[in-house]
Amino acid sequence: MKYQYQLRLTPEAASKTALLKSAVSLHSGIPEKKITHIQVLKRSIDARQKAVMINLKVEVYVDELFGPEVFSLPDYPDVSNREEVFIIGAGPAGLFAALRCIELGKKPIVIERGKDVRSRRRDLKALNIEHIVNEDSNYCFGEGGAGTYSDGKLYTRSKKRGDVNRILELFVGFGATKEILIDAHPHIGTNKLPAIIAKMREIIIRQGGDVLFETRVTDLVIKDNKICGIKTMKGESFSTKNVILATGHSARDIFELLDRKGIKIEAKPFALGVRVEHPQQLIDKIQYKCDDRGEYLPPSPYSIVKQVNGRGIYSFCMCPGGVIAPCATSPGEVVTNGWSPSKRDQPTANSGIVVELRLSDFSKYGNSPLSGMQFQKSIEQTAWHLGGETQRVPAQRMVDFIEGKISRDLPKTSYKPGITSAALKDVFPEFIHDTLKNGFKEFGKTMKGYLTNEAIIHAPESRTSSPVRIPRDYKTLEHIDIKGLFPCGEGAGYAGGIISAAIDGEKCAENCIALMS
């Protein structure tokens, strides 16, 4: 027999098999000797009270052998000689679109401007150490997209967009740990995600699809408002009636291409701010209300949202036990982001702290659909000049930032290219600076100890989401004017992370194939 129970346990009891078994027996009345296995189905941490507790949903096996569930991949057919679907971009939207195409019997041709996951590492090293920005291979561009080397978080609030569990189970099938099916905030880790992404690509190729790396799309061939081809920087031309456009939130050249060709796009509100780094031990102390979290609790994250003068300010992509990374995609700009390894074992915690932007904030750039992008770019370029015109970023201690003082010295940062002491008010428009300043004061009231000069503010965190939306039909997911063009994922404005992008990729593939029939 199998029974399910909800338990609320201490971190130690939730972590040790013998203690968990005793707790289950006490809760259920089932003698311990009859319990043959306890399978944890869901796990979350409740740190709202002084005593931190673990909420568990468990399945208890009584006088019954446990057979671990095996998550196998779909039986992908060989599509070598099937009809083709072209997919621009090999991020999660593009890869999951390609896999879904194969599952439905079509041949995906994935075109990626960047390199494969292994080759990307050399360019990331050059960016971190030598401050060299490769415009096609960086933290944003390359196999796996922006998520591959910037954390691998799998948490999404977009439960209504599609089957989240299906995507998580596919990740497990490709090699992710089963813990992502259990944890309330699943996370693979930047150190483990590349191998999973590589396996996806291997299966796409093995089943007859193609993946073309270092191939930047420079033109879409349109005739009578229908897609009929793709051109690349290498001079190649591909004829096709079906294109899934999954180029990510930083593909500015694609936004400019669409605008230049008169293909409708729209400026979209997004958020922009800074990346803040604290000692992880301090965040643990604030969140867990103890001096030492001990061996049974993971490094603590935090999530915080405030309203300042009618404008939202909130934490974004919080990375416990993580590091800050340089995410510029062109020379002459600096951008920060964060990531954590799977163990989240670094001594610092970092998070984007970003301010809600509105279309009216971009009025300096007119009514152009690229106005938000130009606003974003101007701040990144200003920060580059202020940081010394390298990949060093301008930085300030948090209390100094609030008091308007340039920091006389800065503590060690996890941001490898380095930081330069500067007045961050010179990076941002006044309304962003004031919202950040007052927001940090409000954060300090909620999280006692957060407002400290031990915290370093790095500027800017500007690539939170796409500054552009590519409008599409609500039902078919085709572009509203161009037949055969399917705007997809984060870059098109329809996703906000790995899971939602993967779901959107699958949906676009399904709709594309349905219209091909």
JSON list of N, CA and C in Angstrom, two decimals, residues 88-89 92-94 141 161 220 243-252 254-255 258 263-270 369 464-473 477-480 485-497 500-501 504-505 508:
[
{"chain": "A", "resi": 88, "resn": "ILE", "atom": "N", "xyz": [15.43, 29.89, -35.44]},
{"chain": "A", "resi": 88, "resn": "ILE", "atom": "CA", "xyz": [16.55, 30.82, -35.26]},
{"chain": "A", "resi": 88, "resn": "ILE", "atom": "C", "xyz": [16.77, 31.02, -33.78]},
{"chain": "A", "resi": 89, "resn": "GLY", "atom": "N", "xyz": [17.87, 30.48, -33.27]},
{"chain": "A", "resi": 89, "resn": "GLY", "atom": "CA", "xyz": [18.20, 30.59, -31.85]},
{"chain": "A", "resi": 89, "resn": "GLY", "atom": "C", "xyz": [18.18, 29.24, -31.17]},
{"chain": "A", "resi": 92, "resn": "PRO", "atom": "N", "xyz": [16.59, 27.93, -24.75]},
{"chain": "A", "resi": 92, "resn": "PRO", "atom": "CA", "xyz": [15.58, 26.94, -24.36]},
{"chain": "A", "resi": 92, "resn": "PRO", "atom": "C", "xyz": [14.36, 26.95, -25.26]},
{"chain": "A", "resi": 93, "resn": "ALA", "atom": "N", "xyz": [13.92, 28.13, -25.73]},
{"chain": "A", "resi": 93, "resn": "ALA", "atom": "CA", "xyz": [12.77, 28.17, -26.64]},
{"chain": "A", "resi": 93, "resn": "ALA", "atom": "C", "xyz": [13.08, 27.43, -27.94]},
{"chain": "A", "resi": 94, "resn": "GLY", "atom": "N", "xyz": [14.26, 27.72, -28.51]},
{"chain": "A", "resi": 94, "resn": "GLY", "atom": "CA", "xyz": [14.64, 27.09, -29.77]},
{"chain": "A", "resi": 94, "resn": "GLY", "atom": "C", "xyz": [14.88, 25.60, -29.65]},
{"chain": "A", "resi": 141, "resn": "PHE", "atom": "N", "xyz": [24.63, 34.81, -25.84]},
{"chain": "A", "resi": 141, "resn": "PHE", "atom": "CA", "xyz": [24.54, 34.15, -27.14]},
{"chain": "A", "resi": 141, "resn": "PHE", "atom": "C", "xyz": [25.38, 32.88, -27.17]},
{"chain": "A", "resi": 161, "resn": "ARG", "atom": "N", "xyz": [0.77, 28.89, -18.37]},
{"chain": "A", "resi": 161, "resn": "ARG", "atom": "CA", "xyz": [1.25, 28.91, -19.75]},
{"chain": "A", "resi": 161, "resn": "ARG", "atom": "C", "xyz": [1.32, 27.52, -20.37]},
{"chain": "A", "resi": 220, "resn": "LEU", "atom": "N", "xyz": [15.55, 38.24, -43.30]},
{"chain": "A", "resi": 220, "resn": "LEU", "atom": "CA", "xyz": [14.39, 37.38, -43.54]},
{"chain": "A", "resi": 220, "resn": "LEU", "atom": "C", "xyz": [13.82, 37.77, -44.89]},
{"chain": "A", "resi": 243, "resn": "VAL", "atom": "N", "xyz": [9.38, 29.69, -40.06]},
{"chain": "A", "resi": 243, "resn": "VAL", "atom": "CA", "xyz": [10.49, 30.15, -39.22]},
{"chain": "A", "resi": 243, "resn": "VAL", "atom": "C", "xyz": [9.98, 30.41, -37.81]},
{"chain": "A", "resi": 244, "resn": "ILE", "atom": "N", "xyz": [10.60, 29.74, -36.85]},
{"chain": "A", "resi": 244, "resn": "ILE", "atom": "CA", "xyz": [10.37, 30.04, -35.43]},
{"chain": "A", "resi": 244, "resn": "ILE", "atom": "C", "xyz": [11.50, 30.96, -34.99]},
{"chain": "A", "resi": 245, "resn": "LEU", "atom": "N", "xyz": [11.16, 32.18, -34.60]},
{"chain": "A", "resi": 245, "resn": "LEU", "atom": "CA", "xyz": [12.15, 33.20, -34.26]},
{"chain": "A", "resi": 245, "resn": "LEU", "atom": "C", "xyz": [12.34, 33.20, -32.75]},
{"chain": "A", "resi": 246, "resn": "ALA", "atom": "N", "xyz": [13.43, 32.59, -32.27]},
{"chain": "A", "resi": 246, "resn": "ALA", "atom": "CA", "xyz": [13.67, 32.40, -30.84]},
{"chain": "A", "resi": 246, "resn": "ALA", "atom": "C", "xyz": [15.05, 32.93, -30.47]},
{"chain": "A", "resi": 247, "resn": "THR", "atom": "N", "xyz": [15.26, 34.21, -30.74]},
{"chain": "A", "resi": 247, "resn": "THR", "atom": "CA", "xyz": [16.62, 34.78, -30.67]},
{"chain": "A", "resi": 247, "resn": "THR", "atom": "C", "xyz": [17.00, 35.39, -29.32]},
{"chain": "A", "resi": 248, "resn": "GLY", "atom": "N", "xyz": [16.12, 35.40, -28.33]},
{"chain": "A", "resi": 248, "resn": "GLY", "atom": "CA", "xyz": [16.50, 35.88, -27.00]},
{"chain": "A", "resi": 248, "resn": "GLY", "atom": "C", "xyz": [16.34, 37.37, -26.81]},
{"chain": "A", "resi": 249, "resn": "HIS", "atom": "N", "xyz": [16.45, 37.79, -25.54]},
{"chain": "A", "resi": 249, "resn": "HIS", "atom": "CA", "xyz": [16.14, 39.18, -25.20]},
{"chain": "A", "resi": 249, "resn": "HIS", "atom": "C", "xyz": [17.23, 40.18, -25.55]},
{"chain": "A", "resi": 250, "resn": "SER", "atom": "N", "xyz": [18.39, 39.70, -25.99]},
{"chain": "A", "resi": 250, "resn": "SER", "atom": "CA", "xyz": [19.50, 40.61, -26.28]},
{"chain": "A", "resi": 250, "resn": "SER", "atom": "C", "xyz": [19.87, 40.69, -27.76]},
{"chain": "A", "resi": 251, "resn": "ALA", "atom": "N", "xyz": [19.07, 40.10, -28.63]},
{"chain": "A", "resi": 251, "resn": "ALA", "atom": "CA", "xyz": [19.38, 40.09, -30.07]},
{"chain": "A", "resi": 251, "resn": "ALA", "atom": "C", "xyz": [18.94, 41.41, -30.71]},
{"chain": "A", "resi": 252, "resn": "ARG", "atom": "N", "xyz": [19.67, 42.47, -30.39]},
{"chain": "A", "resi": 252, "resn": "ARG", "atom": "CA", "xyz": [19.29, 43.80, -30.86]},
{"chain": "A", "resi": 252, "resn": "ARG", "atom": "C", "xyz": [19.32, 43.90, -32.38]},
{"chain": "A", "resi": 254, "resn": "ILE", "atom": "N", "xyz": [18.45, 41.70, -34.49]},
{"chain": "A", "resi": 254, "resn": "ILE", "atom": "CA", "xyz": [17.20, 41.15, -35.02]},
{"chain": "A", "resi": 254, "resn": "ILE", "atom": "C", "xyz": [16.06, 42.15, -34.87]},
{"chain": "A", "resi": 255, "resn": "PHE", "atom": "N", "xyz": [16.00, 42.81, -33.71]},
{"chain": "A", "resi": 255, "resn": "PHE", "atom": "CA", "xyz": [14.98, 43.85, -33.54]},
{"chain": "A", "resi": 255, "resn": "PHE", "atom": "C", "xyz": [15.15, 44.95, -34.58]},
{"chain": "A", "resi": 258, "resn": "LEU", "atom": "N", "xyz": [13.98, 43.69, -38.06]},
{"chain": "A", "resi": 258, "resn": "LEU", "atom": "CA", "xyz": [12.53, 43.69, -38.21]},
{"chain": "A", "resi": 258, "resn": "LEU", "atom": "C", "xyz": [12.00, 45.11, -38.39]},
{"chain": "A", "resi": 263, "resn": "ILE", "atom": "N", "xyz": [8.52, 45.19, -40.45]},
{"chain": "A", "resi": 263, "resn": "ILE", "atom": "CA", "xyz": [7.78, 44.11, -39.79]},
{"chain": "A", "resi": 263, "resn": "ILE", "atom": "C", "xyz": [7.41, 44.61, -38.39]},
{"chain": "A", "resi": 264, "resn": "LYS", "atom": "N", "xyz": [6.15, 44.58, -38.07]},
{"chain": "A", "resi": 264, "resn": "LYS", "atom": "CA", "xyz": [5.67, 45.23, -36.86]},
{"chain": "A", "resi": 264, "resn": "LYS", "atom": "C", "xyz": [6.31, 44.66, -35.59]},
{"chain": "A", "resi": 265, "resn": "ILE", "atom": "N", "xyz": [6.86, 45.55, -34.77]},
{"chain": "A", "resi": 265, "resn": "ILE", "atom": "CA", "xyz": [7.32, 45.25, -33.42]},
{"chain": "A", "resi": 265, "resn": "ILE", "atom": "C", "xyz": [6.88, 46.41, -32.53]},
{"chain": "A", "resi": 266, "resn": "GLU", "atom": "N", "xyz": [6.93, 46.19, -31.22]},
{"chain": "A", "resi": 266, "resn": "GLU", "atom": "CA", "xyz": [6.46, 47.20, -30.28]},
{"chain": "A", "resi": 266, "resn": "GLU", "atom": "C", "xyz": [7.46, 47.37, -29.15]},
{"chain": "A", "resi": 267, "resn": "ALA", "atom": "N", "xyz": [7.62, 48.60, -28.68]},
{"chain": "A", "resi": 267, "resn": "ALA", "atom": "CA", "xyz": [8.38, 48.81, -27.45]},
{"chain": "A", "resi": 267, "resn": "ALA", "atom": "C", "xyz": [7.61, 48.18, -26.30]},
{"chain": "A", "resi": 268, "resn": "LYS", "atom": "N", "xyz": [8.32, 47.58, -25.36]},
{"chain": "A", "resi": 268, "resn": "LYS", "atom": "CA", "xyz": [7.70, 46.88, -24.24]},
{"chain": "A", "resi": 268, "resn": "LYS", "atom": "C", "xyz": [8.29, 47.37, -22.91]},
{"chain": "A", "resi": 269, "resn": "PRO", "atom": "N", "xyz": [7.47, 47.57, -21.89]},
{"chain": "A", "resi": 269, "resn": "PRO", "atom": "CA", "xyz": [8.03, 47.90, -20.58]},
{"chain": "A", "resi": 269, "resn": "PRO", "atom": "C", "xyz": [8.91, 46.75, -20.08]},
{"chain": "A", "resi": 270, "resn": "PHE", "atom": "N", "xyz": [9.93, 47.07, -19.33]},
{"chain": "A", "resi": 270, "resn": "PHE", "atom": "CA", "xyz": [10.76, 46.05, -18.69]},
{"chain": "A", "resi": 270, "resn": "PHE", "atom": "C", "xyz": [11.26, 46.64, -17.38]},
{"chain": "A", "resi": 369, "resn": "PRO", "atom": "N", "xyz": [9.60, 51.82, -31.91]},
{"chain": "A", "resi": 369, "resn": "PRO", "atom": "CA", "xyz": [9.50, 50.55, -31.18]},
{"chain": "A", "resi": 369, "resn": "PRO", "atom": "C", "xyz": [10.81, 50.13, -30.54]},
{"chain": "A", "resi": 464, "resn": "THR", "atom": "N", "xyz": [16.87, 42.26, -17.94]},
{"chain": "A", "resi": 464, "resn": "THR", "atom": "CA", "xyz": [15.89, 41.46, -17.21]},
{"chain": "A", "resi": 464, "resn": "THR", "atom": "C", "xyz": [14.89, 40.78, -18.14]},
{"chain": "A", "resi": 465, "resn": "SER", "atom": "N", "xyz": [14.51, 41.47, -19.20]},
{"chain": "A", "resi": 465, "resn": "SER", "atom": "CA", "xyz": [13.60, 40.91, -20.19]},
{"chain": "A", "resi": 465, "resn": "SER", "atom": "C", "xyz": [13.75, 41.72, -21.47]},
{"chain": "A", "resi": 466, "resn": "SER", "atom": "N", "xyz": [13.08, 41.30, -22.49]},
{"chain": "A", "resi": 466, "resn": "SER", "atom": "CA", "xyz": [13.19, 41.98, -23.77]},
{"chain": "A", "resi": 466, "resn": "SER", "atom": "C", "xyz": [12.57, 43.38, -23.71]},
{"chain": "A", "resi": 467, "resn": "PRO", "atom": "N", "xyz": [13.23, 44.37, -24.31]},
{"chain": "A", "resi": 467, "resn": "PRO", "atom": "CA", "xyz": [12.63, 45.70, -24.40]},
{"chain": "A", "resi": 467, "resn": "PRO", "atom": "C", "xyz": [11.68, 45.83, -25.59]},
{"chain": "A", "resi": 468, "resn": "VAL", "atom": "N", "xyz": [11.44, 44.71, -26.27]},
{"chain": "A", "resi": 468, "resn": "VAL", "atom": "CA", "xyz": [10.62, 44.69, -27.48]},
{"chain": "A", "resi": 468, "resn": "VAL", "atom": "C", "xyz": [9.64, 43.52, -27.41]},
{"chain": "A", "resi": 469, "resn": "ARG", "atom": "N", "xyz": [8.45, 43.73, -27.91]},
{"chain": "A", "resi": 469, "resn": "ARG", "atom": "CA", "xyz": [7.53, 42.62, -28.13]},
{"chain": "A", "resi": 469, "resn": "ARG", "atom": "C", "xyz": [7.25, 42.51, -29.63]},
{"chain": "A", "resi": 470, "resn": "ILE", "atom": "N", "xyz": [7.27, 41.28, -30.12]},
{"chain": "A", "resi": 470, "resn": "ILE", "atom": "CA", "xyz": [6.95, 41.03, -31.53]},
{"chain": "A", "resi": 470, "resn": "ILE", "atom": "C", "xyz": [5.53, 40.48, -31.55]},
{"chain": "A", "resi": 471, "resn": "PRO", "atom": "N", "xyz": [4.56, 41.27, -32.00]},
{"chain": "A", "resi": 471, "resn": "PRO", "atom": "CA", "xyz": [3.16, 40.86, -31.85]},
{"chain": "A", "resi": 471, "resn": "PRO", "atom": "C", "xyz": [2.82, 39.63, -32.69]},
{"chain": "A", "resi": 472, "resn": "ARG", "atom": "N", "xyz": [2.00, 38.78, -32.11]},
{"chain": "A", "resi": 472, "resn": "ARG", "atom": "CA", "xyz": [1.59, 37.56, -32.81]},
{"chain": "A", "resi": 472, "resn": "ARG", "atom": "C", "xyz": [0.12, 37.28, -32.56]},
{"chain": "A", "resi": 473, "resn": "ASP", "atom": "N", "xyz": [-0.47, 36.51, -33.42]},
{"chain": "A", "resi": 473, "resn": "ASP", "atom": "CA", "xyz": [-1.87, 36.13, -33.29]},
{"chain": "A", "resi": 473, "resn": "ASP", "atom": "C", "xyz": [-2.06, 35.27, -32.04]},
{"chain": "A", "resi": 477, "resn": "LEU", "atom": "N", "xyz": [-0.26, 31.93, -33.02]},
{"chain": "A", "resi": 477, "resn": "LEU", "atom": "CA", "xyz": [1.09, 32.34, -32.60]},
{"chain": "A", "resi": 477, "resn": "LEU", "atom": "C", "xyz": [1.96, 32.83, -33.76]},
{"chain": "A", "resi": 478, "resn": "GLU", "atom": "N", "xyz": [1.37, 32.97, -34.94]},
{"chain": "A", "resi": 478, "resn": "GLU", "atom": "CA", "xyz": [2.07, 33.60, -36.06]},
{"chain": "A", "resi": 478, "resn": "GLU", "atom": "C", "xyz": [2.15, 35.10, -35.85]},
{"chain": "A", "resi": 479, "resn": "HIS", "atom": "N", "xyz": [3.15, 35.71, -36.44]},
{"chain": "A", "resi": 479, "resn": "HIS", "atom": "CA", "xyz": [3.20, 37.17, -36.45]},
{"chain": "A", "resi": 479, "resn": "HIS", "atom": "C", "xyz": [1.89, 37.71, -37.04]},
{"chain": "A", "resi": 480, "resn": "ILE", "atom": "N", "xyz": [1.42, 38.82, -36.53]},
{"chain": "A", "resi": 480, "resn": "ILE", "atom": "CA", "xyz": [0.10, 39.31, -36.94]},
{"chain": "A", "resi": 480, "resn": "ILE", "atom": "C", "xyz": [0.05, 39.70, -38.42]},
{"chain": "A", "resi": 485, "resn": "LEU", "atom": "N", "xyz": [5.91, 33.15, -39.85]},
{"chain": "A", "resi": 485, "resn": "LEU", "atom": "CA", "xyz": [6.88, 33.66, -38.87]},
{"chain": "A", "resi": 485, "resn": "LEU", "atom": "C", "xyz": [6.28, 33.54, -37.49]},
{"chain": "A", "resi": 486, "resn": "PHE", "atom": "N", "xyz": [6.96, 32.80, -36.61]},
{"chain": "A", "resi": 486, "resn": "PHE", "atom": "CA", "xyz": [6.45, 32.54, -35.27]},
{"chain": "A", "resi": 486, "resn": "PHE", "atom": "C", "xyz": [7.40, 33.15, -34.23]},
{"chain": "A", "resi": 487, "resn": "PRO", "atom": "N", "xyz": [7.11, 34.37, -33.76]},
{"chain": "A", "resi": 487, "resn": "PRO", "atom": "CA", "xyz": [7.93, 34.98, -32.71]},
{"chain": "A", "resi": 487, "resn": "PRO", "atom": "C", "xyz": [7.80, 34.16, -31.43]},
{"chain": "A", "resi": 488, "resn": "CYS", "atom": "N", "xyz": [8.93, 33.89, -30.77]},
{"chain": "A", "resi": 488, "resn": "CYS", "atom": "CA", "xyz": [8.91, 32.88, -29.72]},
{"chain": "A", "resi": 488, "resn": "CYS", "atom": "C", "xyz": [9.82, 33.25, -28.55]},
{"chain": "A", "resi": 489, "resn": "GLY", "atom": "N", "xyz": [9.41, 32.92, -27.35]},
{"chain": "A", "resi": 489, "resn": "GLY", "atom": "CA", "xyz": [10.28, 32.99, -26.19]},
{"chain": "A", "resi": 489, "resn": "GLY", "atom": "C", "xyz": [10.52, 34.39, -25.65]},
{"chain": "A", "resi": 490, "resn": "GLU", "atom": "N", "xyz": [11.64, 34.53, -24.91]},
{"chain": "A", "resi": 490, "resn": "GLU", "atom": "CA", "xyz": [11.94, 35.78, -24.23]},
{"chain": "A", "resi": 490, "resn": "GLU", "atom": "C", "xyz": [12.16, 36.94, -25.19]},
{"chain": "A", "resi": 491, "resn": "GLY", "atom": "N", "xyz": [12.86, 36.70, -26.28]},
{"chain": "A", "resi": 491, "resn": "GLY", "atom": "CA", "xyz": [13.18, 37.78, -27.20]},
{"chain": "A", "resi": 491, "resn": "GLY", "atom": "C", "xyz": [11.95, 38.39, -27.84]},
{"chain": "A", "resi": 492, "resn": "ALA", "atom": "N", "xyz": [10.91, 37.58, -28.01]},
{"chain": "A", "resi": 492, "resn": "ALA", "atom": "CA", "xyz": [9.67, 38.08, -28.62]},
{"chain": "A", "resi": 492, "resn": "ALA", "atom": "C", "xyz": [8.74, 38.68, -27.59]},
{"chain": "A", "resi": 493, "resn": "GLY", "atom": "N", "xyz": [9.11, 38.54, -26.30]},
{"chain": "A", "resi": 493, "resn": "GLY", "atom": "CA", "xyz": [8.30, 39.11, -25.23]},
{"chain": "A", "resi": 493, "resn": "GLY", "atom": "C", "xyz": [7.26, 38.19, -24.66]},
{"chain": "A", "resi": 494, "resn": "TYR", "atom": "N", "xyz": [7.44, 36.85, -24.84]},
{"chain": "A", "resi": 494, "resn": "TYR", "atom": "CA", "xyz": [6.43, 35.90, -24.39]},
{"chain": "A", "resi": 494, "resn": "TYR", "atom": "C", "xyz": [6.93, 34.90, -23.36]},
{"chain": "A", "resi": 495, "resn": "ALA", "atom": "N", "xyz": [8.04, 35.17, -22.74]},
{"chain": "A", "resi": 495, "resn": "ALA", "atom": "CA", "xyz": [8.56, 34.27, -21.71]},
{"chain": "A", "resi": 495, "resn": "ALA", "atom": "C", "xyz": [9.46, 35.06, -20.77]},
{"chain": "A", "resi": 496, "resn": "GLY", "atom": "N", "xyz": [9.75, 34.46, -19.63]},
{"chain": "A", "resi": 496, "resn": "GLY", "atom": "CA", "xyz": [10.59, 35.15, -18.65]},
{"chain": "A", "resi": 496, "resn": "GLY", "atom": "C", "xyz": [11.49, 34.20, -17.90]},
{"chain": "A", "resi": 497, "resn": "GLY", "atom": "N", "xyz": [12.10, 33.26, -18.58]},
{"chain": "A", "resi": 497, "resn": "GLY", "atom": "CA", "xyz": [12.98, 32.30, -17.93]},
{"chain": "A", "resi": 497, "resn": "GLY", "atom": "C", "xyz": [13.02, 31.01, -18.71]},
{"chain": "A", "resi": 500, "resn": "SER", "atom": "N", "xyz": [9.43, 28.92, -18.90]},
{"chain": "A", "resi": 500, "resn": "SER", "atom": "CA", "xyz": [8.40, 29.56, -19.73]},
{"chain": "A", "resi": 500, "resn": "SER", "atom": "C", "xyz": [8.85, 29.66, -21.19]},
{"chain": "A", "resi": 501, "resn": "ALA", "atom": "N", "xyz": [10.16, 29.85, -21.41]},
{"chain": "A", "resi": 501, "resn": "ALA", "atom": "CA", "xyz": [10.66, 29.87, -22.79]},
{"chain": "A", "resi": 501, "resn": "ALA", "atom": "C", "xyz": [10.53, 28.50, -23.45]},
{"chain": "A", "resi": 504, "resn": "ASP", "atom": "N", "xyz": [6.95, 27.92, -24.34]},
{"chain": "A", "resi": 504, "resn": "ASP", "atom": "CA", "xyz": [6.57, 28.71, -25.51]},
{"chain": "A", "resi": 504, "resn": "ASP", "atom": "C", "xyz": [7.18, 28.12, -26.79]},
{"chain": "A", "resi": 505, "resn": "GLY", "atom": "N", "xyz": [8.39, 27.59, -26.68]},
{"chain": "A", "resi": 505, "resn": "GLY", "atom": "CA", "xyz": [9.01, 26.94, -27.83]},
{"chain": "A", "resi": 505, "resn": "GLY", "atom": "C", "xyz": [8.20, 25.76, -28.31]},
{"chain": "A", "resi": 508, "resn": "CYS", "atom": "N", "xyz": [4.95, 27.03, -30.01]},
{"chain": "A", "resi": 508, "resn": "CYS", "atom": "CA", "xyz": [5.18, 27.57, -31.35]},
{"chain": "A", "resi": 508, "resn": "CYS", "atom": "C", "xyz": [5.42, 26.46, -32.36]}
]
